[in-house]
CSV table of N, CA and C in Angstrom, one decimal:
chain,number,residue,atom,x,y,z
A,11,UNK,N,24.9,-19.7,-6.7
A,11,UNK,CA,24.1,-18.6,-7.1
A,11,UNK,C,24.2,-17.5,-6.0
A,12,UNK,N,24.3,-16.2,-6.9
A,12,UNK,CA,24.1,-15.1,-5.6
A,12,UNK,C,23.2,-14.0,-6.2
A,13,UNK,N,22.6,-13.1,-5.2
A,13,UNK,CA,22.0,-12.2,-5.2
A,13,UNK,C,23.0,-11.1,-5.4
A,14,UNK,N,22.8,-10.3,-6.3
A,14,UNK,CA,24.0,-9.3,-6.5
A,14,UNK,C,23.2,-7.5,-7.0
A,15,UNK,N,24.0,-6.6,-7.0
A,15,UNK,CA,22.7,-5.1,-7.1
A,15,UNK,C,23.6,-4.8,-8.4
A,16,UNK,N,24.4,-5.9,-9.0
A,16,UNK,CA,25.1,-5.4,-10.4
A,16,UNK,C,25.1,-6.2,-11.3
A,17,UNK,N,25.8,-5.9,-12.5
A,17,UNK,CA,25.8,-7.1,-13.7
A,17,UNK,C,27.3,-7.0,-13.8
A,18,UNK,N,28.2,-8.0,-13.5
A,18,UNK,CA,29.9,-8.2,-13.6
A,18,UNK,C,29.8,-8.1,-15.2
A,19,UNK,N,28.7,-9.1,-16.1
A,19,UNK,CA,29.7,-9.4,-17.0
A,19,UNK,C,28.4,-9.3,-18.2
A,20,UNK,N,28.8,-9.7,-19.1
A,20,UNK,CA,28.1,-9.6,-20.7
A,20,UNK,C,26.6,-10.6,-20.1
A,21,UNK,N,26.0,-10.3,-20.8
A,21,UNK,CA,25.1,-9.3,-21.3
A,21,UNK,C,24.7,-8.2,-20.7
A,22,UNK,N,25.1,-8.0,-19.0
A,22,UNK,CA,24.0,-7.1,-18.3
A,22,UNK,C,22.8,-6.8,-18.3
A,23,UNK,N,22.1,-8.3,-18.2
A,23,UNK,CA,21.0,-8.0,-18.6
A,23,UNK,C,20.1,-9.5,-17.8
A,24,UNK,N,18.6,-9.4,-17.6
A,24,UNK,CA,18.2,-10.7,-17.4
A,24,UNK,C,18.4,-11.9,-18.7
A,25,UNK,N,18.6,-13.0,-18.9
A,25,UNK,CA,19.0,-13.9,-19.6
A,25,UNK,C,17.6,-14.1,-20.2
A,26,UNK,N,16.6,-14.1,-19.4
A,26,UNK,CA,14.6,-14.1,-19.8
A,26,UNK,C,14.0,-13.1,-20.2
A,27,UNK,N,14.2,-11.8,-19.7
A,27,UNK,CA,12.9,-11.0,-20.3
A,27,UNK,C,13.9,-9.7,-20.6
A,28,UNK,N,15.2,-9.6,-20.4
A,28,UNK,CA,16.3,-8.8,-20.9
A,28,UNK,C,16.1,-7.6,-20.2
A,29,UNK,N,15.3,-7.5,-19.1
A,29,UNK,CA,14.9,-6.1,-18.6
A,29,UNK,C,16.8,-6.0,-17.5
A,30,UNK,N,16.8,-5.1,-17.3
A,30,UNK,CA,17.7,-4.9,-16.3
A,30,UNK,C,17.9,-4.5,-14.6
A,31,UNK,N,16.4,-4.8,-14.4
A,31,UNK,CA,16.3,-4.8,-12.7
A,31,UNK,C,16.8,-5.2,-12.2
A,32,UNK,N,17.4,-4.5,-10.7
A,32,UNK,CA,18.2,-5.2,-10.1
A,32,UNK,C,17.2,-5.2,-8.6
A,33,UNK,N,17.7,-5.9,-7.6
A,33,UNK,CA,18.7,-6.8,-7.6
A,33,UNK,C,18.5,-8.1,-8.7
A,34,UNK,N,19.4,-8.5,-9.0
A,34,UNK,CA,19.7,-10.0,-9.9
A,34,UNK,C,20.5,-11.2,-9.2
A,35,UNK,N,20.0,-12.1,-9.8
A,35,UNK,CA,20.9,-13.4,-9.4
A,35,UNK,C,21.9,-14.2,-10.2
A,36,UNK,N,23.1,-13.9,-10.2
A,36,UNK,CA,23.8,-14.2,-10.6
A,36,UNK,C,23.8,-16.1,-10.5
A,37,UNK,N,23.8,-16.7,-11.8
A,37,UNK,CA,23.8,-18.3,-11.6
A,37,UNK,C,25.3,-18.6,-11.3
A,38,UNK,N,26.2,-17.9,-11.6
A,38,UNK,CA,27.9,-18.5,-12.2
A,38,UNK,C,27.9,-19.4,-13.3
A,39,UNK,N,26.7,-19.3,-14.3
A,39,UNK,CA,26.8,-20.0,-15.3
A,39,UNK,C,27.4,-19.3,-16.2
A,40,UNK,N,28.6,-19.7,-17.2
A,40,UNK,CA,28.6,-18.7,-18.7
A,40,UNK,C,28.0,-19.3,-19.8
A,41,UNK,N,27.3,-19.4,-20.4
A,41,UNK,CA,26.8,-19.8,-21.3
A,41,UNK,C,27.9,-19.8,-23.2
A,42,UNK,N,28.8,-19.7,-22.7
A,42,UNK,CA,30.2,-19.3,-24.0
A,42,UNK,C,30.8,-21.0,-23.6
A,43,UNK,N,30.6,-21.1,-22.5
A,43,UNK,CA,31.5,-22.1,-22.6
A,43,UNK,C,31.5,-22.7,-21.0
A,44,UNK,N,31.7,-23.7,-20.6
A,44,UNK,CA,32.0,-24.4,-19.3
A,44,UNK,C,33.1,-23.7,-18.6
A,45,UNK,N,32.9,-23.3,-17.1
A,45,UNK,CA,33.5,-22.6,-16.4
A,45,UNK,C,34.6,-23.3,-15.7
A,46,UNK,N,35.8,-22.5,-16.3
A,46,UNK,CA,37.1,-23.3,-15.8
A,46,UNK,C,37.7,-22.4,-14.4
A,47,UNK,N,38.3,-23.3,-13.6
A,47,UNK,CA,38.5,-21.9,-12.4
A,47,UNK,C,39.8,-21.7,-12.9
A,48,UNK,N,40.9,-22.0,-13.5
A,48,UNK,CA,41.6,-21.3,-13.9
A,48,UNK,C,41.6,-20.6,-14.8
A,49,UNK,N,40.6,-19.8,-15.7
A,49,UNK,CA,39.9,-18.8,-16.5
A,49,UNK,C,39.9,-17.7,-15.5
A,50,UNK,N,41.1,-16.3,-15.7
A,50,UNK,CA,41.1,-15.0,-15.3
A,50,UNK,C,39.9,-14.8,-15.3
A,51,UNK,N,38.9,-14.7,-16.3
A,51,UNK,CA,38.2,-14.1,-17.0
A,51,UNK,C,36.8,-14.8,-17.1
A,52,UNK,N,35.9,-15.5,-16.2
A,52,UNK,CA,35.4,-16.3,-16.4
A,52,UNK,C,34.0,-16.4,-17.5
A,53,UNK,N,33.7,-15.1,-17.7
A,53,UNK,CA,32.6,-15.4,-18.8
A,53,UNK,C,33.2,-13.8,-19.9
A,54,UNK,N,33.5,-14.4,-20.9
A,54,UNK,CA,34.3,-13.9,-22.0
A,54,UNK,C,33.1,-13.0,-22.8
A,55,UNK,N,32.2,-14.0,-22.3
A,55,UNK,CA,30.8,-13.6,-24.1
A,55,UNK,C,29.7,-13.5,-23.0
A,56,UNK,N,28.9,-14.3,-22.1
A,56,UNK,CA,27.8,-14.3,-21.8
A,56,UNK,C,27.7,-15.2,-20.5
A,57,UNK,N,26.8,-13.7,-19.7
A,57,UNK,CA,26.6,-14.8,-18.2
A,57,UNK,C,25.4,-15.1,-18.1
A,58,UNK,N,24.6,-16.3,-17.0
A,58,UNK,CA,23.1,-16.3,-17.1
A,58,UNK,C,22.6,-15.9,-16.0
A,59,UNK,N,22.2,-14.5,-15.8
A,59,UNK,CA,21.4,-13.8,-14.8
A,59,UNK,C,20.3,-13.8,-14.8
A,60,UNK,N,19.2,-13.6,-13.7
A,60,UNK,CA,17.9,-14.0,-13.3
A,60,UNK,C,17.4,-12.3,-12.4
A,61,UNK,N,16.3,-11.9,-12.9
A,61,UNK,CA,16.4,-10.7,-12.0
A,61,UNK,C,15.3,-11.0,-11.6
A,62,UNK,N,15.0,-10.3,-10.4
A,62,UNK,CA,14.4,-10.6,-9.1
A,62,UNK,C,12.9,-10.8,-9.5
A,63,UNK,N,12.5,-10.0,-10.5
A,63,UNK,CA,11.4,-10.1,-11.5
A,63,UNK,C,10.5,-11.5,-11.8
A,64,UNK,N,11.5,-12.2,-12.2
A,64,UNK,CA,11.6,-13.4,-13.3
A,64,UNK,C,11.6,-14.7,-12.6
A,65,UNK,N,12.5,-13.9,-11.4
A,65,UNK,CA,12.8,-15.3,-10.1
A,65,UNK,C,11.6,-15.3,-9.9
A,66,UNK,N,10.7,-14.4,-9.2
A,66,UNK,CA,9.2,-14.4,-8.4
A,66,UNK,C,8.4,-14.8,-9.4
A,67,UNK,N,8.0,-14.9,-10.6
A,67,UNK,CA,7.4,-15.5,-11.6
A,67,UNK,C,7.6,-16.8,-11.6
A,68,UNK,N,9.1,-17.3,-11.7
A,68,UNK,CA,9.0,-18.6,-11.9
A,68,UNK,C,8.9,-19.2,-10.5
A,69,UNK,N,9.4,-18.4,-9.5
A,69,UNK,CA,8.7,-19.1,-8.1
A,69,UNK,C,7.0,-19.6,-8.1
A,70,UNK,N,6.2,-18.7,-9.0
A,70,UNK,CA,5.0,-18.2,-8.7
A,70,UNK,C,4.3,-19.9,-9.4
A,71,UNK,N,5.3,-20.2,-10.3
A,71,UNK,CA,4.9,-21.3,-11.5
A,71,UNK,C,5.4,-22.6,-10.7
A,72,UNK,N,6.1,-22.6,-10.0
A,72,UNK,CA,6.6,-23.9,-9.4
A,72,UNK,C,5.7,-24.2,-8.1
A,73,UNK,N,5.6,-23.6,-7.2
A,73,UNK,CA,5.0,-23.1,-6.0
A,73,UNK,C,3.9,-24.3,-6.1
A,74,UNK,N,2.8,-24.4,-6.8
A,74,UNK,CA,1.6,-25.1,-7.0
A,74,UNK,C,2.0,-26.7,-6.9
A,75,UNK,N,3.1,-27.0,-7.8
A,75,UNK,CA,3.7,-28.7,-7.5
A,75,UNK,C,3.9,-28.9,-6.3
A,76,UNK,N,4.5,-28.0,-5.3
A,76,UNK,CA,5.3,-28.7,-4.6
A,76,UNK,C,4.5,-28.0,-3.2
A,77,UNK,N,3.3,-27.6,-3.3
A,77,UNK,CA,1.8,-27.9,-2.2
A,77,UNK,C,2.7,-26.1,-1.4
A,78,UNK,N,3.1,-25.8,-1.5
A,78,UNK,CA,3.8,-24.5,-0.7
A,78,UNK,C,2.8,-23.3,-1.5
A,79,UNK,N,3.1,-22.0,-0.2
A,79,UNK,CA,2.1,-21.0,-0.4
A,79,UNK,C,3.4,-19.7,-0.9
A,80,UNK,N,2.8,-18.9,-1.5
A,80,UNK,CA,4.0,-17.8,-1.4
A,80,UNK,C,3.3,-16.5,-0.8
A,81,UNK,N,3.9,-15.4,0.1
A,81,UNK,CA,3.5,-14.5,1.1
A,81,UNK,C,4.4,-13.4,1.2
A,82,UNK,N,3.8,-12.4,1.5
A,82,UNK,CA,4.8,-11.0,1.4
A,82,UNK,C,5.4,-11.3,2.8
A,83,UNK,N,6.6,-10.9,3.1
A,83,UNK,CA,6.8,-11.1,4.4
A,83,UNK,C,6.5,-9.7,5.2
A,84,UNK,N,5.5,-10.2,6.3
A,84,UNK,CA,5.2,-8.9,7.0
A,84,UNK,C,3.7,-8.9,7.2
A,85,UNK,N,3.3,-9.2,5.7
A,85,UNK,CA,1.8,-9.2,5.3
A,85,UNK,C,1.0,-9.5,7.0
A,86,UNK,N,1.4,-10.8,7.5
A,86,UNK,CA,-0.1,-10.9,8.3
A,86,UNK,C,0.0,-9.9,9.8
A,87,UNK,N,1.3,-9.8,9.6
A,87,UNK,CA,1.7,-8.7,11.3
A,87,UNK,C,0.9,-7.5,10.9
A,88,UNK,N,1.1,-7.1,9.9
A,88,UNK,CA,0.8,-5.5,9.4
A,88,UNK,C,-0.8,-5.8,9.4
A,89,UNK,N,-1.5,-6.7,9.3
A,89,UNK,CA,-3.2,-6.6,8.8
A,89,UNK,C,-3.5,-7.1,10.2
A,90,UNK,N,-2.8,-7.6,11.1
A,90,UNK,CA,-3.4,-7.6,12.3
A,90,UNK,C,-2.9,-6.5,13.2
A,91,UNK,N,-2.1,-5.7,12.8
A,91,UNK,CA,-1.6,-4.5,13.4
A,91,UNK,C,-3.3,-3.4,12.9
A,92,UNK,N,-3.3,-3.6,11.7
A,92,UNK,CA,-4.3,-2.6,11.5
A,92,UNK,C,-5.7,-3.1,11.9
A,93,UNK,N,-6.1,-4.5,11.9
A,93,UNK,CA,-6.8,-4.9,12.8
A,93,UNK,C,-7.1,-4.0,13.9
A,94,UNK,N,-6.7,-4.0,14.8
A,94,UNK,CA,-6.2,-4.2,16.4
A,94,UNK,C,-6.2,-2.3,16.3
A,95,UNK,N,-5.8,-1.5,15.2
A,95,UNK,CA,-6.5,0.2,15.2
A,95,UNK,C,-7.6,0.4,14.7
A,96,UNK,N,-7.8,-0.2,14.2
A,96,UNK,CA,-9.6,-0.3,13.7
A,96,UNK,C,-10.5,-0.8,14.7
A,97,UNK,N,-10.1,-1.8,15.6
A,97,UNK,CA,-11.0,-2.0,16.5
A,97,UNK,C,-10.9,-1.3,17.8
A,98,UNK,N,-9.7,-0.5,18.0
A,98,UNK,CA,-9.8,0.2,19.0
A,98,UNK,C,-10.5,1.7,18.5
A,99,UNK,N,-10.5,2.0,17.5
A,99,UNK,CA,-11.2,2.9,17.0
A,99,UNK,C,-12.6,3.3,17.0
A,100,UNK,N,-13.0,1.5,16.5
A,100,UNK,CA,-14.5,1.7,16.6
A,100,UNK,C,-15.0,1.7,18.2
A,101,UNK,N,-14.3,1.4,19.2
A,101,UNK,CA,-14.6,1.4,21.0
A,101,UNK,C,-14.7,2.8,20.7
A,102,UNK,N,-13.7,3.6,20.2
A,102,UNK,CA,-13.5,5.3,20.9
A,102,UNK,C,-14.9,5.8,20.1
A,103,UNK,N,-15.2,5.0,19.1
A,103,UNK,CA,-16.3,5.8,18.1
A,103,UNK,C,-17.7,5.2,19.2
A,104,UNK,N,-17.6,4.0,20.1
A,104,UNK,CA,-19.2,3.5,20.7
A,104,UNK,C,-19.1,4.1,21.4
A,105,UNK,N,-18.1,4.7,22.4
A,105,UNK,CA,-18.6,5.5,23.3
A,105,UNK,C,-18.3,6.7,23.0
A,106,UNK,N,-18.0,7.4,22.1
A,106,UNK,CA,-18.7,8.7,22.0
A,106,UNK,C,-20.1,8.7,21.3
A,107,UNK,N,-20.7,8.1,20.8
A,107,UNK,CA,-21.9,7.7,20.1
A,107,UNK,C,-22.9,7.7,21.8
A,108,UNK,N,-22.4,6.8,22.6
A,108,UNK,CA,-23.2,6.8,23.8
A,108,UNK,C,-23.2,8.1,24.5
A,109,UNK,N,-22.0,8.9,24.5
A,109,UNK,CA,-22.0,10.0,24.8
A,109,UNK,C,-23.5,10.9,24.4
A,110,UNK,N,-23.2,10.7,22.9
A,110,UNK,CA,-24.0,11.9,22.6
A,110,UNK,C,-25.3,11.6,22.4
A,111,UNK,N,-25.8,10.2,22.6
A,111,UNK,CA,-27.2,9.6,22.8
A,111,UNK,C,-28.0,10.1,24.0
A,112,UNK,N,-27.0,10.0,25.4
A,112,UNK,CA,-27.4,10.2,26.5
A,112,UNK,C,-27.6,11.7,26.6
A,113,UNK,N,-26.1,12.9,25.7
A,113,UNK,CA,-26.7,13.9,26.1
A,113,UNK,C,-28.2,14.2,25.2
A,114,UNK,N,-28.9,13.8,24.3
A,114,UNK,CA,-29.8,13.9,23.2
A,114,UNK,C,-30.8,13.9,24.0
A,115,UNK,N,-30.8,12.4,25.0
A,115,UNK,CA,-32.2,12.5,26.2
A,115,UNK,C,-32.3,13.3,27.0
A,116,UNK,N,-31.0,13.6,27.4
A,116,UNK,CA,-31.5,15.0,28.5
A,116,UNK,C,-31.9,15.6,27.6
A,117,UNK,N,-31.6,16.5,26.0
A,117,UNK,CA,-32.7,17.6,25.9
A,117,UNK,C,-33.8,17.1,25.8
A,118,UNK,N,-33.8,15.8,25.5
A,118,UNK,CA,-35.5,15.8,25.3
A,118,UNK,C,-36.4,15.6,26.1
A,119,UNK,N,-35.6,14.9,27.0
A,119,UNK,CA,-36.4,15.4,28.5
A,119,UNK,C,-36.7,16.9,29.0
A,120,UNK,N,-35.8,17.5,28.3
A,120,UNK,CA,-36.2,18.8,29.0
A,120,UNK,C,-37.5,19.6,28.5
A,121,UNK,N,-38.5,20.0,29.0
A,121,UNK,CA,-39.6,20.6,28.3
A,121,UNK,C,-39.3,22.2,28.4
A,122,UNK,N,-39.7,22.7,27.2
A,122,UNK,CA,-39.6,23.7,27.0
A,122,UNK,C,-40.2,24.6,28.0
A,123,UNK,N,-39.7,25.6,28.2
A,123,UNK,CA,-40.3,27.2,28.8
A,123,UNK,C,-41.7,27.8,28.8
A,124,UNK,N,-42.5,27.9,29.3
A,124,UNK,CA,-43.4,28.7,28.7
A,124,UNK,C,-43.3,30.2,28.4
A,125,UNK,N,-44.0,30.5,27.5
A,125,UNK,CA,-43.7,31.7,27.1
A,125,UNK,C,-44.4,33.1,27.9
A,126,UNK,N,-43.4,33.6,28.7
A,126,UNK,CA,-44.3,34.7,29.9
A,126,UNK,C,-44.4,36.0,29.1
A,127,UNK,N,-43.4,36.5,28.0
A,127,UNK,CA,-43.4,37.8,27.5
A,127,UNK,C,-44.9,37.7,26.6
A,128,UNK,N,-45.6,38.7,26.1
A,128,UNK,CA,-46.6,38.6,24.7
A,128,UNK,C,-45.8,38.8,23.5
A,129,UNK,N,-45.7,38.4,22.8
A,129,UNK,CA,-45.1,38.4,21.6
A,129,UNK,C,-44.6,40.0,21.2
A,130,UNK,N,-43.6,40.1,20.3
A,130,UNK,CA,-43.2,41.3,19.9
A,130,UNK,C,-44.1,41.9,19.3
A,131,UNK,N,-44.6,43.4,19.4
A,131,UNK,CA,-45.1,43.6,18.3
A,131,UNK,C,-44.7,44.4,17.3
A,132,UNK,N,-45.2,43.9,15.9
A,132,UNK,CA,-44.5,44.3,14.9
A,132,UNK,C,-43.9,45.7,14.3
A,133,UNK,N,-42.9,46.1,14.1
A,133,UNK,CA,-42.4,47.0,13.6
A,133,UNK,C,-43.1,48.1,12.5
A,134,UNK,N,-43.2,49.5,12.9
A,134,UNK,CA,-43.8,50.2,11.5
A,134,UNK,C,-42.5,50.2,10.2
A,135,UNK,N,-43.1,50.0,9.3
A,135,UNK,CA,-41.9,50.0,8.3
A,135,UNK,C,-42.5,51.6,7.7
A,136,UNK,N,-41.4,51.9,7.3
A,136,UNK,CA,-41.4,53.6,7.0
A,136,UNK,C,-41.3,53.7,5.6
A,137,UNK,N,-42.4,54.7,5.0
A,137,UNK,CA,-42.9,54.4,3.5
A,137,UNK,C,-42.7,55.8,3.7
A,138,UNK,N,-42.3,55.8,1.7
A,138,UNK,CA,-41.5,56.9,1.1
A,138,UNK,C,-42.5,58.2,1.1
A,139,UNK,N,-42.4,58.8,1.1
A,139,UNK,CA,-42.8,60.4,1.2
A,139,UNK,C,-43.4,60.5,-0.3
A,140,UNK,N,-44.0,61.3,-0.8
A,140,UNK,CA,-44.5,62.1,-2.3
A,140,UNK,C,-43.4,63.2,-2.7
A,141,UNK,N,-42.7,62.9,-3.8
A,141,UNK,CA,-41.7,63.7,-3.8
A,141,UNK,C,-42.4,65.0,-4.1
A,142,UNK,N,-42.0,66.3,-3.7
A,142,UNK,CA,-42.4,67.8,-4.3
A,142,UNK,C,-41.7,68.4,-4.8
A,143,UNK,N,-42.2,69.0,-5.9
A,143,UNK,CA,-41.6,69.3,-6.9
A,143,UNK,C,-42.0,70.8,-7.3
């Protein structure tokens, strides 16, 4: 069997769900007839290809007999990679939090001013005239 990014020969196609995804796995099975190595031509009518699809399905169906797990490869580097920025993230997020805690008590330690001016006093607002006519 090989993994191949083409279809050599008849049908071009998955032998299972007929889709045409590649990559595919070529079995070297012909299904016309038993494979002779002196046959130029070795599948005349029909080859039995498996696309990568169909492989992982039927991996997904066997897997359970035989006590094995199936796994993206990468999967656990990459979740403890993001791990490991999330927690350094949340450090940069506790101490700016303490940052801005600490400056919060200085203001509130700070007591206000008293007030030495007397308040403003209010503005005349300027009212319209009697028109003459």
């Amino acid at each position: 069997m090989l993994v191949v990014h083409h279809y050599l020969f008849s049908p071009g196609c998955c032998w299972m769900c007929r889709g045409i995804n590649l990559p595919t796995i070529d079995t070297g099975i012909d299904l016309d007839y038993p494979n002779n190595p002196d046959d130029p031509n070795p599948s005349a009518m029909t080859r039995f290809y498996i696309c990568a699809d169909c492989a992982v399905e039927l991996t997904r169906m066997v897997l359970p007999d035989r006590n094995l797990e199936l796994s993206v490869a990468g999967t656990r580097g990459s979740l403890e990679a993001v791990q490991e920025q999330i927690a350094a993230h949340n450090v940069a997020l506790a101490a700016r939090v303490e940052e801005l805690e600490s400056a919060l008590r200085v203001v509130k330690a700070i007591s206000p001013a008293p007030a030495s001016e007397s308040p403003a006093k209010p503005f005349k607002v300027a009212t319209p005239k009697d028109a003459k006519i």
